[in-house]
PDB file of C-alpha atoms and ligand atoms in Angstrom:
ATOM      1  CA  GLN B1341      44.814-120.887  10.429  1.00 88.00           C
ATOM      2  CA  LEU B1342      47.616-118.349  10.406  1.00 95.00           C
ATOM      3  CA  SER B1343      50.808-118.693  12.417  1.00 96.00           C
ATOM      4  CA  LYS B1344      50.911-116.540  15.573  1.00 96.00           C
ATOM      5  CA  ARG B1345      53.342-114.264  13.771  1.00 97.00           C
ATOM      6  CA  LEU B1346      51.145-113.655  10.720  1.00 98.00           C
ATOM      7  CA  GLN B1347      48.026-113.441  12.898  1.00 98.00           C
ATOM      8  CA  TRP B1348      49.499-110.482  14.773  1.00 98.00           C
ATOM      9  CA  ILE B1349      50.430-108.852  11.453  1.00 98.00           C
ATOM     10  CA  ALA B1350      46.888-109.478  10.124  1.00 98.00           C
ATOM     11  CA  ASP B1351      45.297-108.039  13.282  1.00 98.00           C
ATOM     12  CA  SER B1352      47.509-104.961  13.022  1.00 98.00           C
ATOM     13  CA  ILE B1353      46.604-104.403   9.376  1.00 98.00           C
ATOM     14  CA  ILE B1354      42.931-104.632  10.360  1.00 98.00           C
ATOM     15  CA  LYS B1355      43.535-102.168  13.191  1.00 98.00           C
ATOM     16  CA  TYR B1356      45.837 -99.602  11.594  1.00 98.00           C
ATOM     17  CA  ALA B1357      45.594 -99.739   7.789  1.00 98.00           C
ATOM     18  CA  PRO B1358      43.802 -96.964   5.901  1.00 98.00           C
ATOM     19  CA  LYS B1359      40.290 -97.958   4.792  1.00 98.00           C
ATOM     20  CA  PRO B1360      39.485 -99.248   2.265  1.00 98.00           C
ATOM     21  CA  THR B1361      42.663-101.253   2.625  1.00 98.00           C
ATOM     22  CA  ARG B1362      44.625-102.017  -0.530  1.00 98.00           C
ATOM     23  CA  LEU B1363      47.500-104.292   0.395  1.00 98.00           C
ATOM     24  CA  ALA B1364      50.672-105.501  -1.301  1.00 98.00           C
ATOM     25  CA  ASP B1365      52.174-108.508   0.469  1.00 98.00           C
ATOM     26  CA  ILE B1366      55.727-108.759  -0.802  1.00 98.00           C
ATOM     27  CA  GLY B1367      57.292-112.211  -0.533  1.00 98.00           C
ATOM     28  CA  SER B1368      53.856-113.687   0.008  1.00 98.00           C
ATOM     29  CA  ASP B1369      54.819-117.354  -0.446  1.00 97.00           C
ATOM     30  CA  HIS B1370      51.478-119.181   0.031  1.00 97.00           C
ATOM     31  CA  ALA B1371      49.561-115.897   0.126  1.00 98.00           C
ATOM     32  CA  TYR B1372      48.196-116.899   3.533  1.00 98.00           C
ATOM     33  CA  LEU B1373      48.141-113.322   4.828  1.00 98.00           C
ATOM     34  CA  PRO B1374      46.202-111.680   1.963  1.00 98.00           C
ATOM     35  CA  SER B1375      43.903-114.720   1.731  1.00 98.00           C
ATOM     36  CA  TYR B1376      42.994-114.475   5.409  1.00 98.00           C
ATOM     37  CA  LEU B1377      42.333-110.745   5.113  1.00 98.00           C
ATOM     38  CA  ALA B1378      40.271-111.124   1.940  1.00 98.00           C
ATOM     39  CA  GLN B1379      38.220-113.989   3.373  1.00 98.00           C
ATOM     40  CA  GLY B1380      37.303-111.858   6.371  1.00 98.00           C
ATOM     41  CA  ASN B1381      36.460-108.928   4.088  1.00 98.00           C
ATOM     42  CA  TYR B1382      39.073-106.803   5.809  1.00 98.00           C
ATOM     43  CA  ILE B1383      40.645-105.631   2.559  1.00 98.00           C
ATOM     44  CA  GLU B1384      39.336-104.320  -0.719  1.00 98.00           C
ATOM     45  CA  PHE B1385      42.211-105.583  -2.842  1.00 98.00           C
ATOM     46  CA  ALA B1386      45.599-107.273  -2.467  1.00 98.00           C
ATOM     47  CA  ILE B1387      48.627-108.105  -4.536  1.00 98.00           C
ATOM     48  CA  ALA B1388      50.527-111.228  -3.491  1.00 98.00           C
ATOM     49  CA  GLY B1389      54.040-110.577  -4.842  1.00 98.00           C
ATOM     50  CA  GLU B1390      56.604-113.331  -5.242  1.00 98.00           C
ATOM     51  CA  VAL B1391      59.981-113.376  -6.928  1.00 98.00           C
ATOM     52  CA  VAL B1392      60.384-117.173  -6.951  1.00 98.00           C
ATOM     53  CA  LYS B1393      58.311-119.405  -9.235  1.00 98.00           C
ATOM     54  CA  GLY B1394      57.554-122.176  -6.670  1.00 98.00           C
ATOM     55  CA  PRO B1395      56.048-119.904  -4.002  1.00 98.00           C
ATOM     56  CA  TYR B1396      54.324-117.912  -6.764  1.00 98.00           C
ATOM     57  CA  GLN B1397      52.574-121.128  -7.869  1.00 98.00           C
ATOM     58  CA  SER B1398      51.639-121.902  -4.252  1.00 98.00           C
ATOM     59  CA  ALA B1399      50.090-118.447  -3.947  1.00 98.00           C
ATOM     60  CA  ILE B1400      48.050-118.959  -7.122  1.00 98.00           C
ATOM     61  CA  GLN B1401      46.843-122.308  -5.795  1.00 98.00           C
ATOM     62  CA  GLU B1402      45.791-120.848  -2.436  1.00 97.00           C
ATOM     63  CA  VAL B1403      43.945-117.935  -4.037  1.00 98.00           C
ATOM     64  CA  ASN B1404      42.166-120.235  -6.531  1.00 98.00           C
ATOM     65  CA  GLN B1405      41.219-122.709  -3.839  1.00 97.00           C
ATOM     66  CA  HIS B1406      39.410-120.032  -1.857  1.00 97.00           C
ATOM     67  CA  GLN B1407      38.022-118.329  -4.959  1.00 97.00           C
ATOM     68  CA  LEU B1408      39.589-115.029  -4.089  1.00 98.00           C
ATOM     69  CA  ASN B1409      40.755-114.134  -7.604  1.00 97.00           C
ATOM     70  CA  ASP B1410      38.494-111.120  -7.778  1.00 97.00           C
ATOM     71  CA  ARG B1411      40.302-109.506  -4.871  1.00 98.00           C
ATOM     72  CA  ILE B1412      43.833-110.965  -4.850  1.00 98.00           C
ATOM     73  CA  ASP B1413      46.185-110.628  -7.780  1.00 98.00           C
ATOM     74  CA  VAL B1414      49.177-112.952  -7.583  1.00 98.00           C
ATOM     75  CA  ARG B1415      52.111-111.389  -9.406  1.00 98.00           C
ATOM     76  CA  LEU B1416      55.608-112.624 -10.163  1.00 98.00           C
ATOM     77  CA  GLY B1417      58.313-110.005  -9.645  1.00 98.00           C
ATOM     78  CA  ASP B1418      61.003-108.520  -7.461  1.00 98.00           C
ATOM     79  CA  GLY B1419      59.894-106.403  -4.490  1.00 98.00           C
ATOM     80  CA  TYR B1420      57.782-103.366  -5.404  1.00 97.00           C
ATOM     81  CA  ASP B1421      58.078-104.134  -9.150  1.00 97.00           C
ATOM     82  CA  VAL B1422      54.730-105.901  -8.846  1.00 98.00           C
ATOM     83  CA  ILE B1423      52.957-102.699  -7.704  1.00 97.00           C
ATOM     84  CA  HIS B1424      51.536-100.274 -10.255  1.00 96.00           C
ATOM     85  CA  PHE B1425      50.395 -96.793  -9.251  1.00 95.00           C
ATOM     86  CA  GLU B1426      46.884 -97.499 -10.510  1.00 96.00           C
ATOM     87  CA  ASP B1427      46.618-100.293  -7.901  1.00 97.00           C
ATOM     88  CA  LYS B1428      46.365 -97.519  -5.283  1.00 97.00           C
ATOM     89  CA  ILE B1429      48.183 -99.621  -2.699  1.00 98.00           C
ATOM     90  CA  ASN B1430      48.120 -97.958   0.726  1.00 98.00           C
ATOM     91  CA  THR B1431      49.518-100.804   2.854  1.00 98.00           C
ATOM     92  CA  VAL B1432      52.566-103.004   2.342  1.00 98.00           C
ATOM     93  CA  SER B1433      53.554-106.074   4.330  1.00 98.00           C
ATOM     94  CA  ILE B1434      56.980-107.690   4.102  1.00 98.00           C
ATOM     95  CA  CYS B1435      57.382-110.634   6.455  1.00 98.00           C
ATOM     96  CA  GLY B1436      59.724-113.542   7.003  1.00 98.00           C
ATOM     97  CA  MET B1437      62.878-112.110   5.432  1.00 98.00           C
ATOM     98  CA  GLY B1438      66.120-110.685   6.751  1.00 98.00           C
ATOM     99  CA  GLY B1439      66.179-107.009   7.699  1.00 98.00           C
ATOM    100  CA  GLY B1440      68.751-106.255   4.985  1.00 98.00           C
ATOM    101  CA  LEU B1441      66.494-107.601   2.270  1.00 98.00           C
ATOM    102  CA  ILE B1442      63.471-105.746   3.669  1.00 98.00           C
ATOM    103  CA  VAL B1443      65.426-102.475   3.674  1.00 98.00           C
ATOM    104  CA  ASP B1444      66.621-103.129   0.134  1.00 98.00           C
ATOM    105  CA  ILE B1445      63.035-103.696  -1.069  1.00 98.00           C
ATOM    106  CA  LEU B1446      61.792-100.570   0.761  1.00 98.00           C
ATOM    107  CA  THR B1447      64.636 -98.440  -0.628  1.00 98.00           C
ATOM    108  CA  ARG B1448      64.108 -99.520  -4.206  1.00 97.00           C
ATOM    109  CA  GLY B1449      60.362 -98.970  -3.811  1.00 97.00           C
ATOM    110  CA  GLN B1450      60.866 -95.471  -2.511  1.00 95.00           C
ATOM    111  CA  GLN B1451      63.266 -94.662  -5.338  1.00 94.00           C
ATOM    112  CA  ILE B1452      60.475 -95.291  -7.815  1.00 93.00           C
ATOM    113  CA  GLY B1453      58.033 -93.172  -5.814  1.00 93.00           C
ATOM    114  CA  HIS B1454      56.215 -95.570  -3.491  1.00 94.00           C
ATOM    115  CA  GLN B1455      55.453 -94.323   0.046  1.00 94.00           C
ATOM    116  CA  PRO B1456      52.589 -96.504   1.342  1.00 97.00           C
ATOM    117  CA  LYS B1457      50.791 -95.117   4.373  1.00 98.00           C
ATOM    118  CA  LEU B1458      51.243 -98.276   6.437  1.00 98.00           C
ATOM    119  CA  LEU B1459      54.086-100.778   6.601  1.00 98.00           C
ATOM    120  CA  ALA B1460      53.755-104.099   8.417  1.00 98.00           C
ATOM    121  CA  LEU B1461      57.195-105.650   8.698  1.00 98.00           C
ATOM    122  CA  GLN B1462      58.579-108.793  10.275  1.00 98.00           C
ATOM    123  CA  PRO B1463      62.321-109.120   9.858  1.00 98.00           C
ATOM    124  CA  ASN B1464      63.758-112.508  10.850  1.00 97.00           C
ATOM    125  CA  VAL B1465      67.030-110.811  11.773  1.00 97.00           C
ATOM    126  CA  GLY B1466      68.418-107.265  11.489  1.00 97.00           C
ATOM    127  CA  GLU B1467      65.515-105.508  13.224  1.00 98.00           C
ATOM    128  CA  ARG B1468      67.744-102.556  14.039  1.00 97.00           C
ATOM    129  CA  ILE B1469      68.480-101.627  10.413  1.00 98.00           C
ATOM    130  CA  VAL B1470      64.771-101.824   9.632  1.00 98.00           C
ATOM    131  CA  ARG B1471      63.990 -99.343  12.448  1.00 98.00           C
ATOM    132  CA  GLN B1472      66.848 -97.137  11.279  1.00 97.00           C
ATOM    133  CA  TRP B1473      65.454 -97.093   7.736  1.00 97.00           C
ATOM    134  CA  LEU B1474      61.986 -96.204   9.003  1.00 97.00           C
ATOM    135  CA  ASN B1475      63.408 -93.416  11.113  1.00 95.00           C
ATOM    136  CA  ASP B1476      65.402 -92.051   8.165  1.00 94.00           C
ATOM    137  CA  HIS B1477      62.452 -92.145   5.767  1.00 94.00           C
ATOM    138  CA  HIS B1478      59.662 -90.392   7.665  1.00 93.00           C
ATOM    139  CA  TYR B1479      57.989 -93.496   9.004  1.00 96.00           C
ATOM    140  CA  GLN B1480      56.893 -93.511  12.607  1.00 96.00           C
ATOM    141  CA  ILE B1481      56.745 -96.819  14.447  1.00 97.00           C
ATOM    142  CA  ILE B1482      53.231 -97.070  15.910  1.00 97.00           C
ATOM    143  CA  ASP B1483      53.234-100.600  17.280  1.00 98.00           C
ATOM    144  CA  GLU B1484      55.498-103.586  17.829  1.00 98.00           C
ATOM    145  CA  TYR B1485      55.296-107.058  19.234  1.00 98.00           C
ATOM    146  CA  ILE B1486      57.598-109.973  19.937  1.00 98.00           C
ATOM    147  CA  ILE B1487      56.652-113.628  19.968  1.00 97.00           C
ATOM    148  CA  GLN B1488      58.393-116.939  20.135  1.00 96.00           C
ATOM    149  CA  GLU B1489      57.307-119.597  17.678  1.00 93.00           C
ATOM    150  CA  LYS B1490      58.997-122.872  16.745  1.00 89.00           C
ATOM    151  CA  GLY B1491      62.104-121.926  18.680  1.00 90.00           C
ATOM    152  CA  HIS B1492      62.556-118.523  17.013  1.00 95.00           C
ATOM    153  CA  PHE B1493      61.994-115.044  18.309  1.00 97.00           C
ATOM    154  CA  TYR B1494      60.071-112.858  15.869  1.00 98.00           C
ATOM    155  CA  GLU B1495      59.740-109.100  16.102  1.00 98.00           C
ATOM    156  CA  MET B1496      56.944-107.363  14.212  1.00 98.00           C
ATOM    157  CA  ILE B1497      57.011-103.660  13.445  1.00 98.00           C
ATOM    158  CA  ILE B1498      54.119-101.476  12.277  1.00 98.00           C
ATOM    159  CA  ALA B1499      54.963 -98.043  10.906  1.00 98.00           C
ATOM    160  CA  GLN B1500      53.014 -95.157   9.484  1.00 97.00           C
ATOM    161  CA  SER B1501      54.211 -92.671   6.893  1.00 97.00           C
ATOM    162  CA  ASN B1502      54.344 -89.157   8.311  1.00 91.00           C
ATOM    163  CA  PRO B1503      56.056 -87.079   5.607  1.00 86.00           C
ATOM    164  CA  ASN B1504      55.744 -83.827   7.548  1.00 84.00           C
ATOM    165  CA  THR B1505      57.058 -84.948  10.903  1.00 79.00           C
ATOM    166  CA  LYS B1506      60.462 -86.188  11.817  1.00 80.00           C
ATOM    167  CA  VAL B1507      60.563 -88.305  14.956  1.00 81.00           C
ATOM    168  CA  THR B1508      63.993 -89.362  16.041  1.00 86.00           C
ATOM    169  CA  ILE B1509      64.289 -92.491  18.101  1.00 92.00           C
ATOM    170  CA  SER B1510      67.187 -93.162  20.432  1.00 95.00           C
ATOM    171  CA  ASP B1511      69.957 -95.659  19.905  1.00 95.00           C
ATOM    172  CA  LYS B1512      68.487 -97.860  22.620  1.00 96.00           C
ATOM    173  CA  GLU B1513      65.073 -97.789  20.920  1.00 97.00           C
ATOM    174  CA  LEU B1514      66.641 -98.692  17.578  1.00 97.00           C
ATOM    175  CA  MET B1515      68.251-101.724  19.174  1.00 97.00           C
ATOM    176  CA  PHE B1516      65.390-102.980  21.324  1.00 98.00           C
ATOM    177  CA  GLY B1517      62.336-101.412  19.696  1.00 98.00           C
ATOM    178  CA  PRO B1518      60.520 -98.461  21.303  1.00 98.00           C
ATOM    179  CA  PHE B1519      57.324-100.382  22.121  1.00 98.00           C
ATOM    180  CA  LEU B1520      59.060-103.643  23.012  1.00 98.00           C
ATOM    181  CA  LEU B1521      61.339-101.752  25.353  1.00 97.00           C
ATOM    182  CA  GLN B1522      58.414-100.144  27.075  1.00 96.00           C
ATOM    183  CA  GLU B1523      56.514-103.384  27.494  1.00 96.00           C
ATOM    184  CA  ARG B1524      59.471-105.685  28.270  1.00 96.00           C
ATOM    185  CA  ASN B1525      57.303-108.789  28.197  1.00 96.00           C
ATOM    186  CA  ASP B1526      58.598-112.244  29.142  1.00 96.00           C
ATOM    187  CA  THR B1527      59.471-113.134  25.540  1.00 97.00           C
ATOM    188  CA  PHE B1528      61.468-109.922  25.173  1.00 98.00           C
ATOM    189  CA  ILE B1529      63.413-110.694  28.370  1.00 97.00           C
ATOM    190  CA  GLU B1530      64.063-114.245  27.188  1.00 97.00           C
ATOM    191  CA  LYS B1531      65.287-113.114  23.770  1.00 97.00           C
ATOM    192  CA  TRP B1532      67.717-110.630  25.286  1.00 98.00           C
ATOM    193  CA  ARG B1533      68.911-113.112  27.953  1.00 97.00           C
ATOM    194  CA  ASN B1534      69.804-115.429  25.072  1.00 97.00           C
ATOM    195  CA  GLU B1535      71.530-112.600  23.202  1.00 96.00           C
ATOM    196  CA  LEU B1536      73.452-111.705  26.346  1.00 97.00           C
ATOM    197  CA  GLU B1537      74.759-115.262  26.644  1.00 97.00           C
ATOM    198  CA  LYS B1538      75.810-115.209  22.968  1.00 96.00           C
ATOM    199  CA  MET B1539      77.573-111.868  23.404  1.00 96.00           C
ATOM    200  CA  LYS B1540      79.429-113.065  26.506  1.00 96.00           C
ATOM    201  CA  TYR B1541      80.574-116.138  24.603  1.00 96.00           C
ATOM    202  CA  ILE B1542      81.773-113.961  21.695  1.00 95.00           C
ATOM    203  CA  LEU B1543      83.615-111.678  24.115  1.00 94.00           C
ATOM    204  CA  THR B1544      85.413-114.606  25.732  1.00 93.00           C
ATOM    205  CA  SER B1545      86.403-115.952  22.303  1.00 91.00           C
ATOM    206  CA  LEU B1546      87.696-112.531  21.269  1.00 90.00           C
ATOM    207  CA  GLN B1547      89.671-112.163  24.485  1.00 89.00           C
ATOM    208  CA  LEU B1548      91.219-115.610  24.050  1.00 89.00           C
ATOM    209  CA  SER B1549      92.045-115.005  20.397  1.00 84.00           C
ATOM    210  CA  LYS B1550      95.693-114.184  19.740  1.00 75.00           C
ATOM    211  CA  LYS B1551      94.888-111.649  17.009  1.00 76.00           C
ATOM    212  CA  GLY B1552      93.048-109.344  19.457  1.00 74.00           C
ATOM    213  CA  ASP B1553      90.397-107.269  17.679  1.00 79.00           C
ATOM    214  CA  HIS B1554      90.016-104.396  20.153  1.00 86.00           C
ATOM    215  CA  THR B1555      87.393-102.503  18.165  1.00 90.00           C
ATOM    216  CA  LYS B1556      85.185-105.572  17.990  1.00 90.00           C
ATOM    217  CA  GLU B1557      85.822-106.298  21.664  1.00 92.00           C
ATOM    218  CA  LEU B1558      84.739-102.805  22.654  1.00 94.00           C
ATOM    219  CA  GLU B1559      81.634-103.081  20.486  1.00 94.00           C
ATOM    220  CA  VAL B1560      80.655-106.383  22.120  1.00 95.00           C
ATOM    221  CA  LYS B1561      81.276-104.943  25.603  1.00 96.00           C
ATOM    222  CA  GLN B1562      78.997-102.004  24.806  1.00 96.00           C
ATOM    223  CA  THR B1563      76.286-104.359  23.564  1.00 96.00           C
ATOM    224  CA  ILE B1564      76.572-106.439  26.740  1.00 97.00           C
ATOM    225  CA  LYS B1565      76.247-103.299  28.864  1.00 97.00           C
ATOM    226  CA  ALA B1566      73.193-102.136  26.904  1.00 97.00           C
ATOM    227  CA  ILE B1567      71.467-105.508  27.262  1.00 97.00           C
ATOM    228  CA  GLU B1568      72.277-105.755  30.962  1.00 97.00           C
ATOM    229  CA  GLU B1569      70.819-102.306  31.569  1.00 96.00           C
ATOM    230  CA  VAL B1570      67.588-103.279  29.852  1.00 96.00           C
ATOM    231  CA  ILE B1571      66.940-106.710  31.333  1.00 93.00           C
ATOM    232  CA  SER B1572      68.253-106.310  34.854  1.00 85.00           C
TER     233      SER B1572
HETATM  234  N1  SAM P 712      55.704-113.676   3.927  1.00 82.05           N
HETATM  235  C1  SAM P 712      55.542-115.080   4.207  1.00 82.05           C
HETATM  236  C2  SAM P 712      55.584-115.315   5.685  1.00 82.05           C
HETATM  237  O1  SAM P 712      55.989-114.418   6.422  1.00 82.05           O
HETATM  238  O2  SAM P 712      55.234-116.418   6.140  1.00 82.05           O
HETATM  239  C3  SAM P 712      56.605-115.896   3.507  1.00 82.05           C
HETATM  240  C4  SAM P 712      57.994-115.715   4.025  1.00 82.05           C
HETATM  241  S1  SAM P 712      59.156-116.636   3.102  1.00 82.05           S
HETATM  242  C5  SAM P 712      60.245-117.152   4.335  1.00 82.05           C
HETATM  243  C6  SAM P 712      60.001-115.368   2.219  1.00 82.05           C
HETATM  244  C7  SAM P 712      59.501-115.241   0.798  1.00 82.05           C
HETATM  245  O3  SAM P 712      59.995-114.040   0.227  1.00 82.05           O
HETATM  246  C8  SAM P 712      59.976-116.367  -0.095  1.00 82.05           C
HETATM  247  O4  SAM P 712      58.863-117.010  -0.665  1.00 82.05           O
HETATM  248  C9  SAM P 712      60.830-115.664  -1.157  1.00 82.05           C
HETATM  249  O5  SAM P 712      60.699-116.242  -2.434  1.00 82.05           O
HETATM  250  C10 SAM P 712      60.267-114.256  -1.133  1.00 82.05           C
HETATM  251  N2  SAM P 712      61.189-113.192  -1.579  1.00 82.05           N
HETATM  252  C11 SAM P 712      62.506-113.051  -1.282  1.00 82.05           C
HETATM  253  N3  SAM P 712      63.003-111.953  -1.868  1.00 82.05           N
HETATM  254  C12 SAM P 712      61.984-111.365  -2.533  1.00 82.05           C
HETATM  255  C13 SAM P 712      61.878-110.205  -3.344  1.00 82.05           C
HETATM  256  N4  SAM P 712      62.936-109.430  -3.585  1.00 82.05           N
HETATM  257  N5  SAM P 712      60.676-109.902  -3.887  1.00 82.05           N
HETATM  258  C14 SAM P 712      59.594-110.699  -3.658  1.00 82.05           C
HETATM  259  N6  SAM P 712      59.646-111.821  -2.910  1.00 82.05           N
HETATM  260  C15 SAM P 712      60.816-112.153  -2.351  1.00 82.05           C
END
């Protein structure tokens, strides 16, 4: 059984990915996501990419155990290096990493000519820079969700490549997520209430500090104002 987080990603791939779906799951660890999708016959082919030997071995074990070798190729390598053009990958998932690392993988992939139709992303932190990258690279966010699992808030972002259209999202949408902002579900409110508390604490510390970083202070005040506007 998948975690709630990966289940939402799996459901979104089933819903939005081009058919037949050919997936590359980068940073696959146990290859749970591609295995689930292959077992349900939702995908034609998948690459489970891993840069670290231990998780790579776990992925091989999982794929062997479920006899999915004919449809899932486990490959050792950094980011998009595991994808060859002849694999005809149309969907890429990158989940459970920081936003900075996700953006780095996406950037390097694009530099060597990869522009998959669908991206399913779940940054652990740094959601804003992921949305910014998508916005700057002709990807349109088509769905989002936020959940809380094991004490963490996880935001998932689904985006579609639209090379001929440029949609610009606002600063507020970059920060909160266009769909999450619209829905404002209980988890979203809770996440931003927590963030607000953290920001207020940081502001007090900055104000008490003798050094006095006014730029930082102003930045934190603006963030507090933005959060208050959204959750009040
Ligand atoms: N995607 C799974 C999930 O969401 O449950 C596993 C997430 S796990 C926390 C992150 C995985 O990404 C680790 O197994 C790590 O080895 C792998 N990873 C980190 N950087 C990578 C890179 N540049 N290329 C491929 N895999 C990477």
